[in-house]
Coordinates of C-alpha atoms in Angstrom, one line a residue:
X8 CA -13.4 30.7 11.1
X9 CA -10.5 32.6 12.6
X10 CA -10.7 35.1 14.9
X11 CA -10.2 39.2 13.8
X12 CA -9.4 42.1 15.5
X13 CA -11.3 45.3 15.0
X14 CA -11.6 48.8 16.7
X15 CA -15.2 49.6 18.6
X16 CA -16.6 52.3 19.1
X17 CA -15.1 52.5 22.4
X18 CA -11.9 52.9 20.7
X19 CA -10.4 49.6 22.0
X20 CA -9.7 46.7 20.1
X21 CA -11.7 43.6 20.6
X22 CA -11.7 39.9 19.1
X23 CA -14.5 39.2 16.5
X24 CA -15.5 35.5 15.8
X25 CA -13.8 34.2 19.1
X26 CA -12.1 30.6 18.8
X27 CA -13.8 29.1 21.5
X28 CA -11.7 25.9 22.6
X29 CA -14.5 23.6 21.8
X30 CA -14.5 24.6 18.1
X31 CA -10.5 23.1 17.6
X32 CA -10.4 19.7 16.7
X33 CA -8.4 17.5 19.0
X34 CA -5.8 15.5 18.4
X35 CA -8.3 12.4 18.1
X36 CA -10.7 14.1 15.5
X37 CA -7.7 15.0 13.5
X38 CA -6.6 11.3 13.8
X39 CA -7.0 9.0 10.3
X40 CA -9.1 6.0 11.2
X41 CA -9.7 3.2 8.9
X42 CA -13.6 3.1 9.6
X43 CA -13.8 6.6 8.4
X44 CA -12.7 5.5 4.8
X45 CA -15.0 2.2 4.5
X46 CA -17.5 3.4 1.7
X47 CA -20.9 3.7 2.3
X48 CA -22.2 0.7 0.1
X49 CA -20.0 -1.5 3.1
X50 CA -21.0 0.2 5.8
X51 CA -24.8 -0.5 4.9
X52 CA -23.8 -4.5 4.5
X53 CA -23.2 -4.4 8.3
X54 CA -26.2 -2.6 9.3
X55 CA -27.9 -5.7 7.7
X56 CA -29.7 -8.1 10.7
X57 CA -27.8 -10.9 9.0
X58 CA -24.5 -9.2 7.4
X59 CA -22.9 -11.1 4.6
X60 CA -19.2 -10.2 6.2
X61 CA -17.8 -12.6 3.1
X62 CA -19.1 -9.7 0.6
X63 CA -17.9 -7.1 2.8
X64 CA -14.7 -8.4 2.5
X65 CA -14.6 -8.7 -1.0
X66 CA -15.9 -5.4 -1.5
X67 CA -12.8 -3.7 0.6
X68 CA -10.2 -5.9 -2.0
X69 CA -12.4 -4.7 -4.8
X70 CA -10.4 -1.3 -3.9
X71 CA -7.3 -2.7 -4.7
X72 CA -8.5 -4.0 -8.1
X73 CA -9.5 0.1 -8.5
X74 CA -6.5 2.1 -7.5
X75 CA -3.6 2.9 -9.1
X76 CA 0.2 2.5 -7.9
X77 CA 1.1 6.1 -7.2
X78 CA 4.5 5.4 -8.2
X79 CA 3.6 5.0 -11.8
X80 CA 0.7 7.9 -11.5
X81 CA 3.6 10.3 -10.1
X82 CA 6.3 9.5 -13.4
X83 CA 3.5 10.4 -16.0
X84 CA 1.9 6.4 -16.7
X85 CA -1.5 7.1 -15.8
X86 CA -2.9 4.2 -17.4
X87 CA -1.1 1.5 -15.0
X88 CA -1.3 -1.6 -12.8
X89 CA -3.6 -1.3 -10.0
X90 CA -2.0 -2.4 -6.4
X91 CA -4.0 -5.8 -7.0
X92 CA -2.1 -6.2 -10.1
X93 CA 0.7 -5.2 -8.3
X94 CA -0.1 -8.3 -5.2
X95 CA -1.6 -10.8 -7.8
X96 CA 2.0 -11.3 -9.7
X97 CA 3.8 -11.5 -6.7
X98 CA 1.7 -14.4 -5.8
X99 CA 2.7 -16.1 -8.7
X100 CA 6.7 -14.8 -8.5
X101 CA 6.5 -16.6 -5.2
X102 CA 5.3 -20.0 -6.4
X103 CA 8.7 -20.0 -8.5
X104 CA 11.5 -20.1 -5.5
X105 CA 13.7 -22.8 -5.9
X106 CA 15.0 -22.4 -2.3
X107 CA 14.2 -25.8 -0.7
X108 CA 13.9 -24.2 2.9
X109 CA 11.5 -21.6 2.2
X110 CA 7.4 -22.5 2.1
X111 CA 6.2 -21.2 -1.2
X112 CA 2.4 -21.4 0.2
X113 CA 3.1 -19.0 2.9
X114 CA 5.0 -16.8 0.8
X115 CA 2.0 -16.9 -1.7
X116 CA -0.3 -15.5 1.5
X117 CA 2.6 -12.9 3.0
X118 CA 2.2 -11.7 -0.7
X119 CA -1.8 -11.8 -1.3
X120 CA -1.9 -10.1 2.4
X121 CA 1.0 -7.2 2.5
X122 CA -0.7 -4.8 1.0
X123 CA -4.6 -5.3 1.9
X124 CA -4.0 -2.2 3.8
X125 CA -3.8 0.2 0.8
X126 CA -7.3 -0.4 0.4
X127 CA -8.2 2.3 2.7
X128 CA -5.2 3.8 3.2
X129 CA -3.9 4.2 -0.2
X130 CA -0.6 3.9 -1.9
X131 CA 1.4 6.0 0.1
X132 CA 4.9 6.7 -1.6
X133 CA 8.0 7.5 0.4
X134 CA 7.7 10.9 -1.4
X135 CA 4.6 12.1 0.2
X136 CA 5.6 14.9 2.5
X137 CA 1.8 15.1 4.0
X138 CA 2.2 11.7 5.6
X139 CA 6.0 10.4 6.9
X140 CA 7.1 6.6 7.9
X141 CA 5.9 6.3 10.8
X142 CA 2.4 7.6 10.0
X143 CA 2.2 5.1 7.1
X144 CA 2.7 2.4 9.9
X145 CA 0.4 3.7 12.1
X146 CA -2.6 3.9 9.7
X147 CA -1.7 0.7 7.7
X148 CA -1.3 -1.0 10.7
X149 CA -4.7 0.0 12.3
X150 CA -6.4 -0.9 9.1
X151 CA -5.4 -4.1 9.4
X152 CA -6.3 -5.0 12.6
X153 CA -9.5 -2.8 12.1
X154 CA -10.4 -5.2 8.6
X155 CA -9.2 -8.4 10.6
X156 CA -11.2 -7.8 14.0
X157 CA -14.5 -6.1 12.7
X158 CA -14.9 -7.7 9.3
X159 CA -12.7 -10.9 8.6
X160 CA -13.4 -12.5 13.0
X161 CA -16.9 -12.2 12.5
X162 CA -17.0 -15.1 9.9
X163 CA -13.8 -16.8 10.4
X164 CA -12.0 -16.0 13.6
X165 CA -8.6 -18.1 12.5
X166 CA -8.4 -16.8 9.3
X167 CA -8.3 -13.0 10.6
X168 CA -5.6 -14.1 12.9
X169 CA -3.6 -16.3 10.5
X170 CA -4.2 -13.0 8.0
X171 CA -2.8 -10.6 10.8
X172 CA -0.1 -12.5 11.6
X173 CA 0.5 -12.5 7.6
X174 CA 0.7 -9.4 7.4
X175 CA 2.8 -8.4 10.6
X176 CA 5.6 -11.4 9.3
X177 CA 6.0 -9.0 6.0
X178 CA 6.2 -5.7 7.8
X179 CA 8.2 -6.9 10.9
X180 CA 10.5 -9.0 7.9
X181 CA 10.0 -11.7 11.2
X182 CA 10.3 -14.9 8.7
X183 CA 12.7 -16.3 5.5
X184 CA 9.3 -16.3 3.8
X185 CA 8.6 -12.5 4.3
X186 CA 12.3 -11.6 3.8
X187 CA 11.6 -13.2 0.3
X188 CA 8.5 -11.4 -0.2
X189 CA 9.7 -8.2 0.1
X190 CA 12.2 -8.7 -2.2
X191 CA 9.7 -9.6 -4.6
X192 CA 8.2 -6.8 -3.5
X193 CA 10.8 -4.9 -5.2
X194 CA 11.6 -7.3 -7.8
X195 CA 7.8 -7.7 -9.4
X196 CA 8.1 -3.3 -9.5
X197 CA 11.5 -3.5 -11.7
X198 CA 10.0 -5.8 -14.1
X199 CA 7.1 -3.7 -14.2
X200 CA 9.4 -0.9 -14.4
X201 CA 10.9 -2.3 -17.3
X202 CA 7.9 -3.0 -19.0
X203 CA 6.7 0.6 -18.9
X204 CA 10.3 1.6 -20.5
X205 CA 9.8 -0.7 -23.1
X206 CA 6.3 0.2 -23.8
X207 CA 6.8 3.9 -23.9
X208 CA 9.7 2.9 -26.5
X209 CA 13.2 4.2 -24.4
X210 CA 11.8 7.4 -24.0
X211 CA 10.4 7.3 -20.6
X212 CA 13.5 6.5 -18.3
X213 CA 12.4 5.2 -15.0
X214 CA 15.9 5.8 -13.3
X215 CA 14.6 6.1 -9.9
X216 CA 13.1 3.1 -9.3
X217 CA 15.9 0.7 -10.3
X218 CA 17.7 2.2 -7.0
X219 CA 15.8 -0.5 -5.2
X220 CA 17.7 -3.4 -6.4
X221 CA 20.4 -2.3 -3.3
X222 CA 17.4 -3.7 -1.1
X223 CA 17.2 -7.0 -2.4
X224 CA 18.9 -9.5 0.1
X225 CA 18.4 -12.7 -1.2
X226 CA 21.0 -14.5 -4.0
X227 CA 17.7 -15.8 -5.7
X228 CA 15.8 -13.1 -6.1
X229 CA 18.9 -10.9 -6.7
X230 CA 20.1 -13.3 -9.6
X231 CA 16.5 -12.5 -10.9
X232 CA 16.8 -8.6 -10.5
X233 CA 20.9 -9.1 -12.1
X234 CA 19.6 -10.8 -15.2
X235 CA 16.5 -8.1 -15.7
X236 CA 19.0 -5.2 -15.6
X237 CA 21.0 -6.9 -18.3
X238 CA 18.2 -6.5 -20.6
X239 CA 17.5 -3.2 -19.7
X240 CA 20.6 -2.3 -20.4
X241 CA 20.9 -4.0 -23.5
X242 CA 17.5 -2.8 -24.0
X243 CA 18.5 0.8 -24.0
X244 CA 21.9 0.4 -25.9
X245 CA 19.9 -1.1 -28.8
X246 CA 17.9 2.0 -28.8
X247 CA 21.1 4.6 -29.5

């Protein structure tokens, strides 16, 4: 509780409830950490005197079968896709590139692996003001290594590097394969987009999000994103 200033009967002012410098959190305890967002039910799996780490694992992407996108939550579509959804279909768009140099299979992980994170962070949107850029980095990025190195090494030590590495190729765009992913990234969210205006009949115009076809950078996947616009468009001049 804050500190007041009243008048004793001295007649001179004096601080009441005094902030001692203990009481103020520090920068640390302020700090977002991954292991204080692991639900109990988890937590209690590791405390086991033989912990089933495959469960635990399963448990964390069972999150991402449970939360909505934010993006579609924020524009009024409350009953939407889930980030799973969301990862699961990009899998599969990622299995259809013709492109003879890239490898489809590690596509297929970048895209089952990109957004893990969001299972304890959660889908942070560029228009949350409470957390910027580089804070959505930070945490997402601490997450993973905290799910990699605590949960994922103690059954399978390769995997949880091979997953890391995964996941660090997509957000460091290091590779073709994850320069590809995240424009299916995009991609996979304007044909859901489109979806959502079709369902909701033309009258829920989703605008905003169709400003992401600027960040495709490959010709296939931008010959993909060319052609669904056309049908929007054709979509909505049906409509008038």
């Amino acid at each position: 509780m804050p500190g007041s200033i009243y008048l004793n009967d001295s007649g001179n002012f004096e601080l009441k409830n005094k902030i001692h410098e203990s009481d103020i959190p520090t920068m640390t305890e302020l700090e977002w950490r991954p292991e204080n967002n692991i639900p109990e039910e988890i937590k209690a799996i590791l405390k086991e005197e033989q912990p089933n780490y495959v469960l635990s694992v399963l448990n964390i992407v069972q999150l991402l079968k449970t939360q909505k996108r934010t993006g579609w939550v924020d524009f009024g579509i409350n009953d939407c896709e889930s980030i799973a959804d969301h990862m699961y279909r990009m899998g599969i768009t990622s299995m259809l590139i013709k492109d003879p140099t890239v490898n489809r299979d590690k596509c297929v992980r970048i895209a089952l692996m990109h957004d893990l994170a969001e299972a304890l962070v959660g889908d942070i949107t560029p228009n949350d003001t409470a957390v910027d850029k580089d804070e959505k980095h930070r945490r997402e990025l601490s997450t993973i290594e905290y799910i990699c190195n605590e949960y994922i090494a103690k059954y399978n030590p390769i995997a949880a590097e091979e997953m890391l590495q995964d996941w660090l190729a997509y957000e460091n765009i290091s590779t073709l394969e994850a320069r590809y992913v995240k424009d299916i990234d995009k991609f996979e969210m304007l044909v859901q987009c489109y979806e959502y205006e079709k369902k909701h009949n033309g009258e829920k115009r989703l605008d905003q999000f169709w400003s992401a076809m600027k960040a495709i950078k490959t010709d296939e996947v931008n010959e993909w994103a060319a052609d669904l616009y056309k049908r929007r468009t054709a979509f909505f001049e049906s409509l008038k």
